[in-house]
Tab-separated table of C-alpha atoms in Angstrom:
chain	number	residue	atom	x	y	z
A	1486	UNK	CA	-2.885	-8.634	3.897
A	1487	UNK	CA	-2.709	-5.829	0.620
A	1488	UNK	CA	-6.549	-5.484	1.248
A	1489	UNK	CA	-5.945	-4.652	4.946
A	1490	UNK	CA	-3.132	-2.247	3.988
A	1491	UNK	CA	-5.505	-0.425	1.287
A	1492	UNK	CA	-8.213	0.045	3.523
A	1493	UNK	CA	-6.079	1.368	6.393
A	1494	UNK	CA	-4.848	3.857	3.780
A	1495	UNK	CA	-8.421	4.958	2.731
A	1496	UNK	CA	-9.479	5.142	6.604
A	1497	UNK	CA	-5.921	7.057	7.523
A	1498	UNK	CA	-7.366	9.258	4.725
A	1499	UNK	CA	-10.788	9.769	5.774
A	1500	UNK	CA	-9.206	10.354	8.934
A	1501	UNK	CA	-7.339	13.109	7.634
A	1502	UNK	CA	-10.191	15.036	5.911
A	1503	UNK	CA	-12.602	14.720	8.999
A	1504	UNK	CA	-9.624	16.437	11.116
A	1505	UNK	CA	-8.967	19.017	8.265
A	1506	UNK	CA	-13.275	19.473	8.006
A	1507	UNK	CA	-13.587	19.746	12.052
A	1508	UNK	CA	-10.782	22.158	12.550
A	1509	UNK	CA	-11.960	24.280	9.926
A	1510	UNK	CA	-15.796	24.161	11.239
A	1511	UNK	CA	-17.106	22.261	8.461
A	1512	UNK	CA	-18.693	19.661	10.342
A	1513	UNK	CA	-16.895	16.377	8.930
A	1514	UNK	CA	-19.266	13.489	7.464
A	1515	UNK	CA	-18.473	10.081	7.263
A	1516	UNK	CA	-19.749	9.940	3.916
A	1517	UNK	CA	-17.973	12.724	2.204
A	1518	UNK	CA	-14.634	11.612	4.085
A	1519	UNK	CA	-14.591	8.677	2.525
A	1520	UNK	CA	-15.609	9.441	-0.790
A	1521	UNK	CA	-12.645	11.919	-1.096
A	1522	UNK	CA	-10.092	9.191	0.588
A	1523	UNK	CA	-11.524	6.824	-2.137
A	1524	UNK	CA	-10.869	9.556	-5.116
A	1525	UNK	CA	-7.608	10.251	-3.873
A	1526	UNK	CA	-6.494	6.509	-3.276
A	1527	UNK	CA	-4.376	6.390	-6.312
A	1528	UNK	CA	-2.113	9.014	-5.101
A	1529	UNK	CA	-2.336	7.722	-1.758
A	1530	UNK	CA	-1.037	4.302	-2.577
A	1531	UNK	CA	1.556	5.646	-5.106
A	1532	UNK	CA	3.345	7.579	-2.442
A	1533	UNK	CA	2.882	4.974	0.027
A	1534	UNK	CA	4.683	2.757	-2.694
A	1535	UNK	CA	7.405	5.172	-3.190
A	1536	UNK	CA	7.838	5.840	0.508
A	1537	UNK	CA	8.119	2.423	1.640
A	1538	UNK	CA	10.756	1.529	-1.334
A	1539	UNK	CA	13.022	4.369	-0.095
A	1540	UNK	CA	12.670	3.941	3.705
A	1541	UNK	CA	13.889	0.361	2.767
A	1542	UNK	CA	16.969	1.318	0.860
A	1543	UNK	CA	17.927	3.770	3.560
A	1544	UNK	CA	17.257	0.601	5.870
A	1545	UNK	CA	19.712	-1.112	3.796
A	1546	UNK	CA	21.985	1.899	3.631
A	1547	UNK	CA	22.101	1.985	7.345
A	1548	UNK	CA	24.673	-0.727	7.210
A	1549	UNK	CA	27.087	1.566	6.245
A	1550	UNK	CA	25.498	4.338	8.660
A	1551	UNK	CA	24.892	6.464	5.724
A	1552	UNK	CA	21.550	5.513	5.395
A	1553	UNK	CA	20.331	6.166	9.236
A	1554	UNK	CA	20.566	10.112	8.623
A	1555	UNK	CA	18.865	9.790	5.447
A	1556	UNK	CA	16.123	7.638	6.893
A	1557	UNK	CA	15.279	10.321	9.601
A	1558	UNK	CA	15.839	13.264	7.256
A	1559	UNK	CA	13.238	11.917	4.864
A	1560	UNK	CA	10.769	10.063	7.826
A	1561	UNK	CA	10.396	13.902	8.805
A	1562	UNK	CA	10.241	15.498	5.424
A	1563	UNK	CA	7.787	13.123	3.953
A	1564	UNK	CA	5.475	12.921	7.049
A	1565	UNK	CA	2.809	15.209	5.755
A	1566	UNK	CA	2.538	13.020	2.434
A	1567	UNK	CA	-1.397	12.158	3.171
A	1568	UNK	CA	-2.130	15.812	4.342
A	1569	UNK	CA	-0.830	17.377	1.441
A	1570	UNK	CA	-2.945	14.668	-0.983
A	1571	UNK	CA	-6.079	15.130	1.134
A	1572	UNK	CA	-6.129	19.024	1.353
A	1573	UNK	CA	-3.917	20.317	-1.378
A	1574	UNK	CA	-4.743	17.910	-3.961
A	1575	UNK	CA	-1.943	16.861	-5.538
A	1576	UNK	CA	-0.508	13.574	-7.029
A	1577	UNK	CA	1.843	11.228	-5.419
A	1578	UNK	CA	5.191	12.656	-6.307
A	1579	UNK	CA	3.912	16.281	-5.897
A	1580	UNK	CA	2.913	15.447	-2.702
A	1581	UNK	CA	6.345	14.259	-1.761
A	1582	UNK	CA	7.899	17.014	-3.103
A	1583	UNK	CA	5.111	19.591	-1.332
A	1584	UNK	CA	5.402	17.828	2.118
A	1585	UNK	CA	9.218	18.697	1.709
A	1586	UNK	CA	8.837	22.135	0.708
A	1587	UNK	CA	6.476	22.651	3.689
A	1588	UNK	CA	9.027	21.141	6.332
A	1589	UNK	CA	12.003	23.710	5.017
A	1590	UNK	CA	12.957	26.024	8.185
A	1591	UNK	CA	11.238	23.540	10.620
A	1592	UNK	CA	12.917	20.194	10.591
A	1593	UNK	CA	14.323	19.830	14.073
A	1594	UNK	CA	10.727	21.325	15.442
A	1595	UNK	CA	8.636	19.060	13.372
A	1596	UNK	CA	11.362	15.795	14.356
A	1597	UNK	CA	10.804	16.779	18.022
A	1598	UNK	CA	7.187	16.751	17.791
A	1599	UNK	CA	7.610	13.545	16.061
A	1600	UNK	CA	9.641	12.214	18.887
A	1601	UNK	CA	7.170	12.746	21.386
A	1602	UNK	CA	3.998	11.612	19.293
A	1603	UNK	CA	6.262	8.499	19.051
A	1604	UNK	CA	6.508	8.434	23.054
A	1605	UNK	CA	3.102	8.943	23.482
A	1606	UNK	CA	2.028	6.039	20.945
A	1607	UNK	CA	4.368	3.707	22.323
A	1608	UNK	CA	3.540	4.357	25.784
A	1609	UNK	CA	0.061	3.752	24.913
A	1610	UNK	CA	0.718	0.720	22.935
A	1611	UNK	CA	2.555	-1.237	26.322
A	1612	UNK	CA	-0.070	0.302	28.266
A	1613	UNK	CA	-2.417	-1.313	25.470
A	1614	UNK	CA	-0.195	-4.526	25.255
A	1615	UNK	CA	-0.446	-4.920	29.332
A	1616	UNK	CA	-4.102	-4.684	29.274
A	1617	UNK	CA	-4.547	-6.933	26.440
A	1618	UNK	CA	-2.329	-9.826	28.138
A	1619	UNK	CA	-4.944	-9.133	31.596
A	1620	UNK	CA	-7.608	-9.408	29.674
A	1621	UNK	CA	-6.748	-12.479	27.815
A	1622	UNK	CA	-6.041	-14.326	31.083
A	1623	UNK	CA	-9.180	-13.152	32.694
A	1624	UNK	CA	-11.311	-13.781	29.499
A	1625	UNK	CA	-9.552	-16.732	27.540
A	1626	UNK	CA	-12.006	-16.701	24.512
A	1627	UNK	CA	-11.407	-12.927	23.994
A	1628	UNK	CA	-8.119	-13.410	21.033
A	1629	UNK	CA	-6.970	-10.308	19.611
A	1630	UNK	CA	-9.933	-8.513	20.201
A	1631	UNK	CA	-8.464	-6.371	22.955
A	1632	UNK	CA	-5.185	-5.598	20.784
A	1633	UNK	CA	-7.498	-5.106	17.951
A	1634	UNK	CA	-9.816	-2.292	20.088
A	1635	UNK	CA	-6.347	-0.626	21.478
A	1636	UNK	CA	-5.505	-0.122	17.815
A	1637	UNK	CA	-8.529	1.179	16.758
A	1638	UNK	CA	-8.179	3.455	19.341
A	1639	UNK	CA	-4.630	4.674	19.264
A	1640	UNK	CA	-4.090	4.709	15.703
A	1641	UNK	CA	-6.172	8.115	15.099
A	1642	UNK	CA	-3.720	9.722	17.343
A	1643	UNK	CA	-1.130	9.957	14.882
A	1644	UNK	CA	-2.961	10.967	11.825
A	1645	UNK	CA	-5.116	13.598	14.108
A	1646	UNK	CA	-1.907	14.847	15.454
A	1647	UNK	CA	0.058	14.897	12.009
A	1648	UNK	CA	-2.886	16.754	10.434
A	1649	UNK	CA	-3.255	19.869	13.541
A	1650	UNK	CA	0.510	19.610	13.199
A	1651	UNK	CA	0.276	20.268	9.277
A	1652	UNK	CA	-2.158	22.723	9.882
A	1653	UNK	CA	0.026	24.950	12.394
A	1654	UNK	CA	2.857	24.277	9.779
A	1655	UNK	CA	0.411	26.138	7.213
A	1656	UNK	CA	-0.644	28.398	9.721
A	1657	UNK	CA	3.256	29.680	10.468
A	1658	UNK	CA	3.760	29.380	6.452
A	1659	UNK	CA	1.352	32.350	6.324
A	1660	UNK	CA	-2.103	30.484	5.228
A	1661	UNK	CA	-5.163	31.245	6.565
A	1662	UNK	CA	-7.906	28.735	7.477
A	1663	UNK	CA	-10.134	30.093	4.681
A	1664	UNK	CA	-6.808	29.678	2.439
A	1665	UNK	CA	-6.795	25.797	3.395
A	1666	UNK	CA	-10.678	25.882	3.201
A	1667	UNK	CA	-10.502	26.437	-0.061
A	1668	UNK	CA	-7.784	24.629	-0.937
A	1669	UNK	CA	-9.941	21.585	0.098
A	1670	UNK	CA	-12.996	22.477	-2.299
A	1671	UNK	CA	-11.305	21.797	-5.003
């Protein structure tokens, strides 16, 4: 289970790297994307643990209602942590702060974008679940393969969409694509 989570984090970071390189016209390479993701793994895992613990805390606080707005607030302000780690090269805790800085003045817009992403992903997962049920009835020995294939096809939407949103946000803040390419080269 833990190995699966670790590999998912690495794959997600590699997808962020590939999206950035593609967007910047740098031609992403499989080996380079995974190499950089591997180098950033401690920061990615550290940030993930902090976020998980904080969200669990907010979920517990939701019993008294104060946790609900905190949960959604931090869900938005920490949305760009993987992008910050991969592009800006920060450590785990610094990435939490940088992600929060990037969202200042854009929180409501980013919440709306997040809601739209969530709706798209939920619709795709429901369609995949239905298709998987049909496939498993027609091909009983298929097992979880249809679910796994759908997950592999749908998950990158979140990562790519988040990275493109991050790029848009940085450009709105006055950064150029050249600035971002320079940051990534570090």
